[in-house]
mmCIF file of C-alpha atoms and ligand atoms in Angstrom:
data_model
loop_
_atom_site.group_PDB
_atom_site.id
_atom_site.type_symbol
_atom_site.label_atom_id
_atom_site.label_comp_id
_atom_site.label_asym_id
_atom_site.label_seq_id
_atom_site.Cartn_x
_atom_site.Cartn_y
_atom_site.Cartn_z
ATOM 1 C CA MET J 1 -3.768 -5.880 -31.077
ATOM 2 C CA PHE J 2 -4.098 -2.448 -29.429
ATOM 3 C CA ASN J 3 -5.334 -0.928 -32.709
ATOM 4 C CA ASN J 4 -8.610 -2.737 -32.215
ATOM 5 C CA VAL J 5 -9.011 -1.924 -28.523
ATOM 6 C CA VAL J 6 -10.987 1.261 -27.849
ATOM 7 C CA TRP J 7 -11.251 2.900 -24.425
ATOM 8 C CA GLN J 8 -14.867 2.837 -23.206
ATOM 9 C CA ASP J 9 -16.020 5.856 -21.217
ATOM 10 C CA THR J 10 -18.352 5.315 -18.297
ATOM 11 C CA GLU J 11 -21.537 7.256 -17.598
ATOM 12 C CA ILE J 12 -20.628 8.337 -14.065
ATOM 13 C CA SER J 13 -17.457 10.340 -13.485
ATOM 14 C CA LYS J 14 -14.828 9.712 -10.854
ATOM 15 C CA GLU J 15 -15.768 13.060 -9.241
ATOM 16 C CA GLU J 16 -19.437 12.064 -8.986
ATOM 17 C CA ARG J 17 -18.518 8.767 -7.342
ATOM 18 C CA ALA J 18 -16.229 10.536 -4.850
ATOM 19 C CA PHE J 19 -18.916 13.145 -4.084
ATOM 20 C CA GLN J 20 -21.466 10.392 -3.423
ATOM 21 C CA LYS J 21 -19.055 8.877 -0.890
ATOM 22 C CA ASN J 22 -18.168 12.203 0.741
ATOM 23 C CA GLN J 23 -14.444 11.552 0.367
ATOM 24 C CA LYS J 24 -11.524 12.147 -1.968
ATOM 25 C CA PRO J 25 -10.155 8.774 -3.076
ATOM 26 C CA CYS J 26 -6.461 7.948 -2.821
ATOM 27 C CA ILE J 27 -3.955 5.141 -2.497
ATOM 28 C CA LEU J 28 -2.242 4.807 0.874
ATOM 29 C CA TRP J 29 0.761 2.790 -0.187
ATOM 30 C CA PHE J 30 2.373 1.074 2.823
ATOM 31 C CA THR J 31 5.921 -0.065 2.084
ATOM 32 C CA GLY J 32 8.555 -1.635 4.319
ATOM 33 C CA LEU J 33 10.280 -4.853 5.293
ATOM 34 C CA SER J 34 8.407 -8.016 6.194
ATOM 35 C CA GLY J 35 7.281 -7.594 9.801
ATOM 36 C CA SER J 36 7.604 -3.799 9.702
ATOM 37 C CA GLY J 37 3.888 -3.428 10.497
ATOM 38 C CA LYS J 38 2.250 -2.723 7.125
ATOM 39 C CA THR J 39 -0.656 -5.144 7.590
ATOM 40 C CA THR J 40 -1.161 -4.216 11.248
ATOM 41 C CA LEU J 41 -1.262 -0.462 10.647
ATOM 42 C CA ALA J 42 -3.272 -0.693 7.391
ATOM 43 C CA ASN J 43 -5.944 -2.744 9.165
ATOM 44 C CA ALA J 44 -6.044 -0.540 12.265
ATOM 45 C CA LEU J 45 -6.497 2.488 10.023
ATOM 46 C CA ASP J 46 -9.088 0.675 7.896
ATOM 47 C CA LEU J 47 -11.141 -0.055 11.020
ATOM 48 C CA LYS J 48 -11.010 3.592 12.071
ATOM 49 C CA LEU J 49 -11.990 4.794 8.571
ATOM 50 C CA PHE J 50 -14.859 2.296 8.477
ATOM 51 C CA GLU J 51 -16.148 3.684 11.777
ATOM 52 C CA LEU J 52 -15.998 7.155 10.208
ATOM 53 C CA ASN J 53 -18.235 5.896 7.354
ATOM 54 C CA CYS J 54 -15.443 6.069 4.796
ATOM 55 C CA HIS J 55 -15.377 3.694 1.837
ATOM 56 C CA THR J 56 -12.150 1.742 1.813
ATOM 57 C CA CYS J 57 -10.479 -1.369 0.465
ATOM 58 C CA VAL J 58 -7.406 -3.170 1.811
ATOM 59 C CA LEU J 59 -5.138 -4.908 -0.687
ATOM 60 C CA ASP J 60 -2.648 -7.077 1.180
ATOM 61 C CA GLY J 61 0.374 -8.656 -0.439
ATOM 62 C CA ASP J 62 -0.085 -12.030 1.183
ATOM 63 C CA ASN J 63 -3.789 -12.226 0.308
ATOM 64 C CA LEU J 64 -3.344 -11.165 -3.309
ATOM 65 C CA ARG J 65 -0.764 -13.879 -3.799
ATOM 66 C CA TYR J 66 -3.516 -16.432 -3.076
ATOM 67 C CA GLY J 67 -5.555 -15.230 -6.046
ATOM 68 C CA LEU J 68 -4.850 -12.479 -8.561
ATOM 69 C CA ASN J 69 -1.067 -12.915 -8.246
ATOM 70 C CA SER J 70 -0.881 -16.640 -7.462
ATOM 71 C CA ASP J 71 1.133 -17.230 -10.636
ATOM 72 C CA LEU J 72 4.012 -14.983 -9.494
ATOM 73 C CA GLY J 73 7.184 -15.815 -7.586
ATOM 74 C CA PHE J 74 9.643 -13.592 -5.716
ATOM 75 C CA ASP J 75 12.373 -12.999 -8.272
ATOM 76 C CA ASP J 76 12.863 -9.351 -9.279
ATOM 77 C CA ALA J 77 10.696 -9.575 -12.431
ATOM 78 C CA SER J 78 7.835 -11.223 -10.530
ATOM 79 C CA ARG J 79 7.989 -8.594 -7.797
ATOM 80 C CA THR J 80 7.759 -5.874 -10.444
ATOM 81 C CA GLU J 81 4.769 -7.562 -12.100
ATOM 82 C CA ASN J 82 3.134 -8.086 -8.676
ATOM 83 C CA ILE J 83 3.301 -4.347 -7.982
ATOM 84 C CA ARG J 84 2.246 -3.386 -11.520
ATOM 85 C CA ARG J 85 -0.977 -5.400 -11.176
ATOM 86 C CA VAL J 86 -1.691 -4.011 -7.732
ATOM 87 C CA GLY J 87 -1.127 -0.511 -9.079
ATOM 88 C CA GLU J 88 -3.598 -1.027 -11.911
ATOM 89 C CA LEU J 89 -6.162 -2.514 -9.540
ATOM 90 C CA SER J 90 -5.666 0.371 -7.098
ATOM 91 C CA LYS J 91 -6.240 2.850 -9.900
ATOM 92 C CA ILE J 92 -9.543 1.186 -10.811
ATOM 93 C CA LEU J 93 -10.603 1.428 -7.169
ATOM 94 C CA VAL J 94 -9.561 5.099 -6.950
ATOM 95 C CA ASP J 95 -11.627 5.792 -10.063
ATOM 96 C CA SER J 96 -14.539 4.169 -8.202
ATOM 97 C CA GLY J 97 -14.161 6.670 -5.342
ATOM 98 C CA ILE J 98 -12.483 4.309 -2.879
ATOM 99 C CA ILE J 99 -9.689 5.009 -0.381
ATOM 100 C CA VAL J 100 -7.287 2.137 -1.066
ATOM 101 C CA LEU J 101 -4.858 0.827 1.553
ATOM 102 C CA THR J 102 -2.133 -1.407 0.135
ATOM 103 C CA ALA J 103 0.312 -3.468 2.180
ATOM 104 C CA PHE J 104 3.175 -4.712 0.013
ATOM 105 C CA ILE J 105 6.895 -4.838 0.741
ATOM 106 C CA SER J 106 7.295 -3.270 -2.737
ATOM 107 C CA PRO J 107 11.095 -3.115 -2.383
ATOM 108 C CA PHE J 108 11.946 -1.261 -5.598
ATOM 109 C CA ILE J 109 11.702 2.528 -5.952
ATOM 110 C CA THR J 110 10.987 2.358 -9.698
ATOM 111 C CA ASP J 111 8.021 0.008 -9.167
ATOM 112 C CA ARG J 112 6.493 2.309 -6.539
ATOM 113 C CA GLU J 113 7.070 5.353 -8.743
ATOM 114 C CA GLN J 114 5.320 3.595 -11.638
ATOM 115 C CA VAL J 115 2.219 3.225 -9.462
ATOM 116 C CA ARG J 116 2.483 6.881 -8.393
ATOM 117 C CA LYS J 117 2.339 7.873 -12.056
ATOM 118 C CA LEU J 118 -0.921 5.963 -12.622
ATOM 119 C CA VAL J 119 -2.981 8.372 -10.509
ATOM 120 C CA ASP J 120 -3.195 12.129 -9.954
ATOM 121 C CA ASP J 121 -0.438 13.954 -8.063
ATOM 122 C CA ASP J 122 -1.989 14.026 -4.601
ATOM 123 C CA GLU J 123 -3.675 10.628 -4.906
ATOM 124 C CA PHE J 124 -0.603 8.520 -4.169
ATOM 125 C CA ILE J 125 0.393 8.687 -0.520
ATOM 126 C CA GLU J 126 3.449 6.633 0.285
ATOM 127 C CA VAL J 127 3.677 5.428 3.874
ATOM 128 C CA PHE J 128 7.156 4.239 4.782
ATOM 129 C CA MET J 129 7.174 1.756 7.663
ATOM 130 C CA ASP J 130 10.686 2.577 8.809
ATOM 131 C CA THR J 131 11.200 -0.341 11.183
ATOM 132 C CA PRO J 132 14.849 -1.474 11.277
ATOM 133 C CA LEU J 133 15.693 -4.949 10.006
ATOM 134 C CA SER J 134 16.955 -5.935 13.466
ATOM 135 C CA ILE J 135 13.502 -5.290 14.991
ATOM 136 C CA CYS J 136 11.608 -7.001 12.142
ATOM 137 C CA GLU J 137 13.882 -9.991 12.493
ATOM 138 C CA LYS J 138 13.426 -10.098 16.251
ATOM 139 C CA ARG J 139 9.625 -9.988 15.817
ATOM 140 C CA ASP J 140 9.736 -12.630 13.080
ATOM 141 C CA ASN J 141 5.960 -12.986 13.431
ATOM 142 C CA LYS J 142 5.763 -15.448 10.542
ATOM 143 C CA GLY J 143 9.034 -17.286 11.210
ATOM 144 C CA LEU J 144 10.249 -16.254 7.759
ATOM 145 C CA TYR J 145 13.493 -14.539 8.825
ATOM 146 C CA LYS J 146 14.611 -17.727 10.563
ATOM 147 C CA LYS J 147 13.912 -19.710 7.407
ATOM 148 C CA ALA J 148 15.675 -17.114 5.245
ATOM 149 C CA ARG J 149 18.760 -17.158 7.497
ATOM 150 C CA ASN J 150 18.786 -20.966 7.213
ATOM 151 C CA GLY J 151 18.707 -20.677 3.434
ATOM 152 C CA GLU J 152 15.221 -22.214 3.218
ATOM 153 C CA ILE J 153 13.778 -19.122 1.453
ATOM 154 C CA LYS J 154 15.479 -17.557 -1.535
ATOM 155 C CA ASN J 155 15.236 -13.832 -2.429
ATOM 156 C CA PHE J 156 14.063 -12.734 1.010
ATOM 157 C CA THR J 157 13.904 -8.942 1.333
ATOM 158 C CA GLY J 158 16.479 -7.574 3.773
ATOM 159 C CA ILE J 159 18.449 -10.831 3.829
ATOM 160 C CA SER J 160 19.066 -11.999 0.270
ATOM 161 C CA SER J 161 17.129 -9.418 -1.746
ATOM 162 C CA PRO J 162 17.393 -5.614 -1.489
ATOM 163 C CA TYR J 163 14.936 -3.099 -0.025
ATOM 164 C CA GLU J 164 15.196 0.383 -1.505
ATOM 165 C CA LYS J 165 14.049 2.905 1.113
ATOM 166 C CA PRO J 166 11.775 5.723 -0.061
ATOM 167 C CA MET J 167 13.543 9.084 -0.313
ATOM 168 C CA ASN J 168 10.481 11.334 -0.134
ATOM 169 C CA SER J 169 7.583 9.375 1.319
ATOM 170 C CA GLU J 170 4.526 11.467 2.218
ATOM 171 C CA ILE J 171 4.286 9.750 5.600
ATOM 172 C CA HIS J 172 7.215 8.388 7.582
ATOM 173 C CA ILE J 173 6.305 5.941 10.331
ATOM 174 C CA ASN J 174 9.014 5.900 12.919
ATOM 175 C CA ASN J 175 9.080 2.700 14.893
ATOM 176 C CA SER J 176 9.112 4.497 18.251
ATOM 177 C CA PHE J 177 5.458 5.532 17.933
ATOM 178 C CA ASN J 178 2.702 3.198 18.988
ATOM 179 C CA LEU J 179 -0.085 1.883 16.797
ATOM 180 C CA ASN J 180 -2.785 4.334 17.918
ATOM 181 C CA GLU J 181 -0.480 7.308 17.444
ATOM 182 C CA ASN J 182 0.316 6.103 13.940
ATOM 183 C CA VAL J 183 -3.379 5.757 13.088
ATOM 184 C CA LYS J 184 -3.971 9.329 14.322
ATOM 185 C CA LEU J 185 -1.006 10.630 12.334
ATOM 186 C CA ILE J 186 -2.357 9.193 9.075
ATOM 187 C CA LEU J 187 -5.937 10.301 9.830
ATOM 188 C CA ASN J 188 -4.650 13.847 10.296
ATOM 189 C CA PHE J 189 -2.772 13.656 7.027
ATOM 190 C CA LEU J 190 -5.954 12.497 5.250
ATOM 191 C CA LYS J 191 -7.883 15.428 6.751
ATOM 192 C CA MET J 192 -5.250 17.954 5.707
ATOM 193 C CA ASN J 193 -5.054 16.421 2.232
ATOM 194 C CA GLY J 194 -8.835 16.699 1.897
ATOM 195 C CA ASN J 195 -9.455 12.955 1.609
ATOM 196 C CA ILE J 196 -11.836 12.787 4.564
ATOM 197 C CA PRO J 197 -13.923 15.545 6.151
ATOM 198 C CA LEU J 198 -12.015 17.808 8.587
ATOM 199 C CA LYS J 199 -14.635 17.204 11.257
ATOM 200 C CA SER J 200 -14.392 13.398 11.184
HETATM 201 N N1 ADP N 301 3.926 0.139 16.302
HETATM 202 C C1 ADP N 301 3.643 -0.991 15.666
HETATM 203 N N2 ADP N 301 2.988 -0.943 14.478
HETATM 204 C C2 ADP N 301 2.702 -2.073 13.803
HETATM 205 N N3 ADP N 301 3.019 -3.315 14.229
HETATM 206 C C3 ADP N 301 3.655 -3.427 15.415
HETATM 207 C C4 ADP N 301 4.005 -2.264 16.178
HETATM 208 N N4 ADP N 301 4.645 -2.681 17.278
HETATM 209 C C5 ADP N 301 4.699 -4.033 17.209
HETATM 210 N N5 ADP N 301 4.094 -4.503 16.097
HETATM 211 C C6 ADP N 301 3.983 -5.922 15.717
HETATM 212 O O1 ADP N 301 4.810 -6.147 14.585
HETATM 213 C C7 ADP N 301 4.262 -7.153 13.755
HETATM 214 C C8 ADP N 301 4.110 -6.563 12.349
HETATM 215 O O2 ADP N 301 3.625 -7.544 11.477
HETATM 216 P P1 ADP N 301 2.822 -7.231 10.151
HETATM 217 O O3 ADP N 301 1.831 -6.149 10.389
HETATM 218 O O4 ADP N 301 2.305 -8.550 9.637
HETATM 219 O O5 ADP N 301 3.986 -6.675 9.208
HETATM 220 P P2 ADP N 301 4.072 -6.665 7.624
HETATM 221 O O6 ADP N 301 2.674 -6.674 7.077
HETATM 222 O O7 ADP N 301 4.819 -5.400 7.337
HETATM 223 O O8 ADP N 301 4.847 -7.899 7.264
HETATM 224 C C9 ADP N 301 2.919 -7.559 14.359
HETATM 225 O O9 ADP N 301 3.103 -8.731 15.096
HETATM 226 C C10 ADP N 301 2.594 -6.357 15.258
HETATM 227 O O10 ADP N 301 1.786 -6.711 16.343
HETATM 228 MG MG1 MG N 302 1.713 -8.017 5.777
#
């Protein structure tokens, strides 16, 4: 099949698209347990970046499972395929000049590293939401931990399915910081990494 598929170049380069948007595109890959704060922090940061006239897109695990990934379950193979598709989509958005914020548990190191390999070296920024299981479970903002403990949900990360912590994440979010401090921390990283103007 692939013999008859030919890559089609586009007229406008990735660099031209990024220049037009006055930013260097990247993937901010939020990873962590359910309830660790991925969605909350990704959205708070997205709001701030929007106010700074940056061009962003949030891809959220829960939302993508309503559409693009609605055919996938939570067994290991489905989780891998879930992340593979999100990685490919993120790459398309990066090529369009967008700063992509993804919020997926993405429990497996190999899956996250596969996404890292899809883009240039400094374009994949892993953000580890290092909130302990005990705190996530106490928050239980969706009531899922209770269900998992009662055996109502199979393959629940942290309870009946593993979470492989990142070893070398670019950004480590320690639970003791508050939301605004975390937004500032990531904004500073983006400035230093050249993704957004230093003066923003
Ligand atoms: N510092 C913090 N950062 C992010 N979320 C926090 C923080 N402190 C408390 N929370 C709360 O924790 C919960 C995190 O939920 P959510 O963002 O949906 O997590 P996830 O997307 O990782 O499942 C929210 O109810 C949020 O208000
Ligand atoms: Mg979430």
